[in-house]
mmCIF file of C-alpha atoms in Angstrom:
data_model
loop_
_atom_site.group_PDB
_atom_site.id
_atom_site.type_symbol
_atom_site.label_atom_id
_atom_site.label_comp_id
_atom_site.label_asym_id
_atom_site.label_seq_id
_atom_site.Cartn_x
_atom_site.Cartn_y
_atom_site.Cartn_z
ATOM 1 C CA UNK L 480 145.605 149.279 147.412
ATOM 2 C CA UNK L 481 146.193 148.781 151.017
ATOM 3 C CA UNK L 482 144.985 144.740 151.020
ATOM 4 C CA UNK L 483 147.548 143.934 148.794
ATOM 5 C CA UNK L 484 150.363 145.884 150.899
ATOM 6 C CA UNK L 485 148.960 144.096 153.737
ATOM 7 C CA UNK L 486 148.880 140.579 152.383
ATOM 8 C CA UNK L 487 152.430 140.753 151.310
ATOM 9 C CA UNK L 488 153.496 141.915 154.465
ATOM 10 C CA UNK L 489 151.962 138.844 155.981
ATOM 11 C CA UNK L 490 153.306 136.386 153.561
ATOM 12 C CA UNK L 491 157.109 138.179 153.935
ATOM 13 C CA UNK L 492 156.605 137.433 157.758
ATOM 14 C CA UNK L 493 155.465 133.998 157.351
ATOM 15 C CA UNK L 494 158.534 133.604 154.772
ATOM 16 C CA UNK L 495 160.805 134.874 157.543
ATOM 17 C CA UNK L 496 159.746 133.215 160.761
ATOM 18 C CA UNK L 497 159.209 129.885 158.747
ATOM 19 C CA UNK L 498 160.965 126.859 160.171
ATOM 20 C CA UNK L 499 163.850 125.858 157.868
ATOM 21 C CA UNK L 500 163.472 122.472 155.966
ATOM 22 C CA UNK L 501 165.987 119.475 156.634
ATOM 23 C CA UNK L 502 166.417 116.544 154.433
ATOM 24 C CA UNK L 503 167.081 116.494 150.755
ATOM 25 C CA UNK L 504 166.129 118.491 148.134
ATOM 26 C CA UNK L 505 162.530 118.043 147.021
ATOM 27 C CA UNK L 506 161.499 119.284 143.841
ATOM 28 C CA UNK L 507 157.940 119.793 144.779
ATOM 29 C CA UNK L 508 159.095 122.277 147.570
ATOM 30 C CA UNK L 509 160.765 124.779 145.069
ATOM 31 C CA UNK L 510 158.099 124.426 142.408
ATOM 32 C CA UNK L 511 155.641 125.388 145.251
ATOM 33 C CA UNK L 512 157.735 128.056 146.438
ATOM 34 C CA UNK L 513 158.317 129.277 142.970
ATOM 35 C CA UNK L 514 154.499 129.551 141.898
ATOM 36 C CA UNK L 515 153.815 131.121 145.343
ATOM 37 C CA UNK L 516 156.265 134.030 144.407
ATOM 38 C CA UNK L 517 155.169 134.362 141.039
ATOM 39 C CA UNK L 518 151.431 134.747 142.230
ATOM 40 C CA UNK L 519 152.343 137.475 144.973
ATOM 41 C CA UNK L 520 154.821 139.123 142.204
ATOM 42 C CA UNK L 521 151.725 139.181 139.956
ATOM 43 C CA UNK L 522 149.348 140.230 142.496
ATOM 44 C CA UNK L 523 151.500 143.580 143.319
ATOM 45 C CA UNK L 524 151.720 144.548 139.755
ATOM 46 C CA UNK L 525 148.600 144.425 138.099
ATOM 47 C CA UNK L 526 146.201 147.151 139.039
ATOM 48 C CA UNK L 527 148.498 149.908 137.289
ATOM 49 C CA UNK L 528 148.916 147.551 133.980
ATOM 50 C CA UNK L 529 145.076 146.881 134.089
ATOM 51 C CA UNK L 530 144.046 150.693 134.230
ATOM 52 C CA UNK L 531 146.322 151.084 131.234
ATOM 53 C CA UNK L 532 144.986 148.098 129.180
ATOM 54 C CA UNK L 533 141.534 149.382 129.962
ATOM 55 C CA UNK L 534 142.371 152.945 128.896
ATOM 56 C CA UNK L 535 143.984 151.688 125.636
ATOM 57 C CA UNK L 536 141.008 149.088 125.076
ATOM 58 C CA UNK L 537 138.352 151.976 125.449
ATOM 59 C CA UNK L 538 140.341 154.427 122.953
ATOM 60 C CA UNK L 539 141.005 151.427 120.348
ATOM 61 C CA UNK L 540 137.196 150.459 120.751
ATOM 62 C CA UNK L 541 136.421 154.170 119.203
ATOM 63 C CA UNK L 542 139.097 153.627 116.191
ATOM 64 C CA UNK L 543 137.255 152.952 112.735
ATOM 65 C CA UNK L 544 138.692 149.823 112.049
ATOM 66 C CA UNK L 545 136.874 148.515 115.106
ATOM 67 C CA UNK L 546 133.578 150.202 114.044
ATOM 68 C CA UNK L 547 134.170 148.984 110.592
ATOM 69 C CA UNK L 548 134.770 145.084 112.123
ATOM 70 C CA UNK L 549 130.997 145.879 114.209
ATOM 71 C CA UNK L 550 129.474 146.581 111.232
ATOM 72 C CA UNK L 551 130.342 143.739 109.133
ATOM 73 C CA UNK L 552 129.029 141.654 111.914
ATOM 74 C CA UNK L 553 132.226 140.160 113.780
ATOM 75 C CA UNK L 554 131.766 139.243 117.416
ATOM 76 C CA UNK L 555 133.030 140.441 120.083
ATOM 77 C CA UNK L 556 135.313 137.833 121.042
ATOM 78 C CA UNK L 557 136.890 137.793 117.053
ATOM 79 C CA UNK L 558 136.963 142.031 117.374
ATOM 80 C CA UNK L 559 138.854 141.223 120.670
ATOM 81 C CA UNK L 560 141.238 138.849 118.975
ATOM 82 C CA UNK L 561 142.134 140.324 115.944
ATOM 83 C CA UNK L 562 142.073 144.289 116.339
ATOM 84 C CA UNK L 563 142.395 145.033 119.934
ATOM 85 C CA UNK L 564 144.851 142.414 121.673
ATOM 86 C CA UNK L 565 147.731 142.990 118.575
ATOM 87 C CA UNK L 566 147.540 146.670 119.365
ATOM 88 C CA UNK L 567 147.635 146.358 123.266
ATOM 89 C CA UNK L 568 150.645 144.220 122.565
ATOM 90 C CA UNK L 569 152.661 147.606 122.207
ATOM 91 C CA UNK L 570 151.597 148.466 126.233
ATOM 92 C CA UNK L 571 151.954 144.814 127.046
ATOM 93 C CA UNK L 572 155.250 143.794 125.876
ATOM 94 C CA UNK L 573 157.496 146.750 127.932
ATOM 95 C CA UNK L 574 155.289 146.362 130.920
ATOM 96 C CA UNK L 575 156.291 142.628 130.967
ATOM 97 C CA UNK L 576 160.106 143.670 130.277
ATOM 98 C CA UNK L 577 159.753 146.161 133.614
ATOM 99 C CA UNK L 578 158.015 143.630 135.526
ATOM 100 C CA UNK L 579 160.986 141.493 134.843
ATOM 101 C CA UNK L 580 163.515 143.863 135.848
ATOM 102 C CA UNK L 581 161.497 144.350 139.223
ATOM 103 C CA UNK L 582 161.345 140.494 139.689
ATOM 104 C CA UNK L 583 165.191 140.268 139.478
ATOM 105 C CA UNK L 584 165.655 143.256 141.875
ATOM 106 C CA UNK L 585 163.422 141.701 144.486
ATOM 107 C CA UNK L 586 165.093 138.304 144.586
ATOM 108 C CA UNK L 587 168.597 140.300 145.162
ATOM 109 C CA UNK L 588 166.802 142.034 147.933
ATOM 110 C CA UNK L 589 165.266 139.065 149.507
ATOM 111 C CA UNK L 590 168.770 137.179 149.030
ATOM 112 C CA UNK L 591 170.178 140.235 151.302
ATOM 113 C CA UNK L 592 167.771 139.216 154.039
ATOM 114 C CA UNK L 593 168.611 135.727 153.686
ATOM 115 C CA UNK L 594 164.734 134.826 152.241
ATOM 116 C CA UNK L 595 165.187 131.852 149.608
ATOM 117 C CA UNK L 596 162.778 130.845 147.079
ATOM 118 C CA UNK L 597 163.468 127.103 147.323
ATOM 119 C CA UNK L 598 163.761 127.414 151.090
ATOM 120 C CA UNK L 599 166.994 126.565 153.372
ATOM 121 C CA UNK L 600 167.970 124.320 156.052
ATOM 122 C CA UNK L 601 170.257 125.184 158.836
ATOM 123 C CA UNK L 602 173.808 124.889 158.891
ATOM 124 C CA UNK L 603 175.191 121.751 160.334
ATOM 125 C CA UNK L 604 178.474 123.330 161.960
ATOM 126 C CA UNK L 605 176.100 125.562 164.061
ATOM 127 C CA UNK L 606 176.103 128.985 162.522
ATOM 128 C CA UNK L 607 173.086 130.903 163.102
ATOM 129 C CA UNK L 608 172.609 131.370 159.023
ATOM 130 C CA UNK L 609 170.279 129.356 156.341
ATOM 131 C CA UNK L 610 172.011 127.371 153.654
ATOM 132 C CA UNK L 611 169.989 127.353 150.831
ATOM 133 C CA UNK L 612 168.614 124.142 149.306
ATOM 134 C CA UNK L 613 168.732 125.113 145.702
ATOM 135 C CA UNK L 614 170.908 127.348 143.509
ATOM 136 C CA UNK L 615 169.508 130.842 142.686
ATOM 137 C CA UNK L 616 171.054 134.077 142.049
ATOM 138 C CA UNK L 617 169.496 135.453 145.767
ATOM 139 C CA UNK L 618 170.917 132.714 147.565
ATOM 140 C CA UNK L 619 174.279 133.549 145.755
ATOM 141 C CA UNK L 620 174.203 136.910 147.292
ATOM 142 C CA UNK L 621 173.495 135.839 150.373
ATOM 143 C CA UNK L 622 176.236 133.084 150.524
ATOM 144 C CA UNK L 623 178.425 135.420 148.984
ATOM 145 C CA UNK L 624 177.604 138.109 151.325
ATOM 146 C CA UNK L 625 178.261 136.003 154.210
ATOM 147 C CA UNK L 626 181.785 135.216 152.929
ATOM 148 C CA UNK L 627 182.911 138.722 151.765
ATOM 149 C CA UNK L 628 185.520 138.677 154.655
ATOM 150 C CA UNK L 629 187.708 136.336 152.234
ATOM 151 C CA UNK L 630 187.514 138.501 149.240
ATOM 152 C CA UNK L 631 185.065 141.011 147.964
ATOM 153 C CA UNK L 632 184.914 139.848 144.385
ATOM 154 C CA UNK L 633 183.014 136.728 145.751
ATOM 155 C CA UNK L 634 179.893 139.237 146.195
ATOM 156 C CA UNK L 635 180.947 140.834 142.914
ATOM 157 C CA UNK L 636 179.723 137.837 140.514
ATOM 158 C CA UNK L 637 176.268 137.418 141.522
ATOM 159 C CA UNK L 638 175.953 141.108 142.125
ATOM 160 C CA UNK L 639 177.239 141.775 138.686
ATOM 161 C CA UNK L 640 175.090 139.221 137.101
ATOM 162 C CA UNK L 641 172.075 140.816 138.794
ATOM 163 C CA UNK L 642 173.038 144.510 137.641
ATOM 164 C CA UNK L 643 173.357 143.260 133.835
ATOM 165 C CA UNK L 644 170.265 141.552 134.147
ATOM 166 C CA UNK L 645 168.152 144.255 135.534
ATOM 167 C CA UNK L 646 169.956 146.981 133.196
ATOM 168 C CA UNK L 647 169.203 144.732 130.330
ATOM 169 C CA UNK L 648 165.814 144.522 130.892
ATOM 170 C CA UNK L 649 164.932 147.854 131.950
ATOM 171 C CA UNK L 650 166.880 149.070 128.631
ATOM 172 C CA UNK L 651 164.897 146.663 126.804
ATOM 173 C CA UNK L 652 161.553 148.350 128.217
ATOM 174 C CA UNK L 653 162.653 151.629 127.532
ATOM 175 C CA UNK L 654 163.353 150.709 123.670
ATOM 176 C CA UNK L 655 159.873 149.463 123.337
ATOM 177 C CA UNK L 656 158.360 152.166 125.153
ATOM 178 C CA UNK L 657 160.356 154.494 122.765
ATOM 179 C CA UNK L 658 159.556 152.529 119.250
ATOM 180 C CA UNK L 659 155.793 152.739 120.096
ATOM 181 C CA UNK L 660 155.740 156.469 120.667
#
């Protein structure tokens, strides 16, 4: 939806032009930034998953085992927990694995743009770059990108970790999808 895209652009604009944080590491700042990142990632991907789950739920509600549960007098919540949600697991698990791969890819992309989840502080040596306060893979990509003239292998290590993780989650999602067919 257009609203979510505009909302994400505004949040990214605020994240890019936000003043750097000075001082020591603050765990509440990291927690708040991680929660905001998680909420934003959740807001962007849920409509597709909701449509798939709605279609599957409508299909499952017409199945004989659900009708039999209604006939014997089970409440709707019991039918949902005992019959519908276990069958939706085949849809939700591959979606979760693919969403994890997408979140890791977004972290790598944000690292290239010097946007860190835990925030950053200015380098005291007078450089124009932010120094991340916390170690995370996106900040490792950003730091190694700055030092690539020393040796290209410095950049290869975090990118290799990202690549292996993203490919692993995508293969897991594809394997779960194929198993469910």
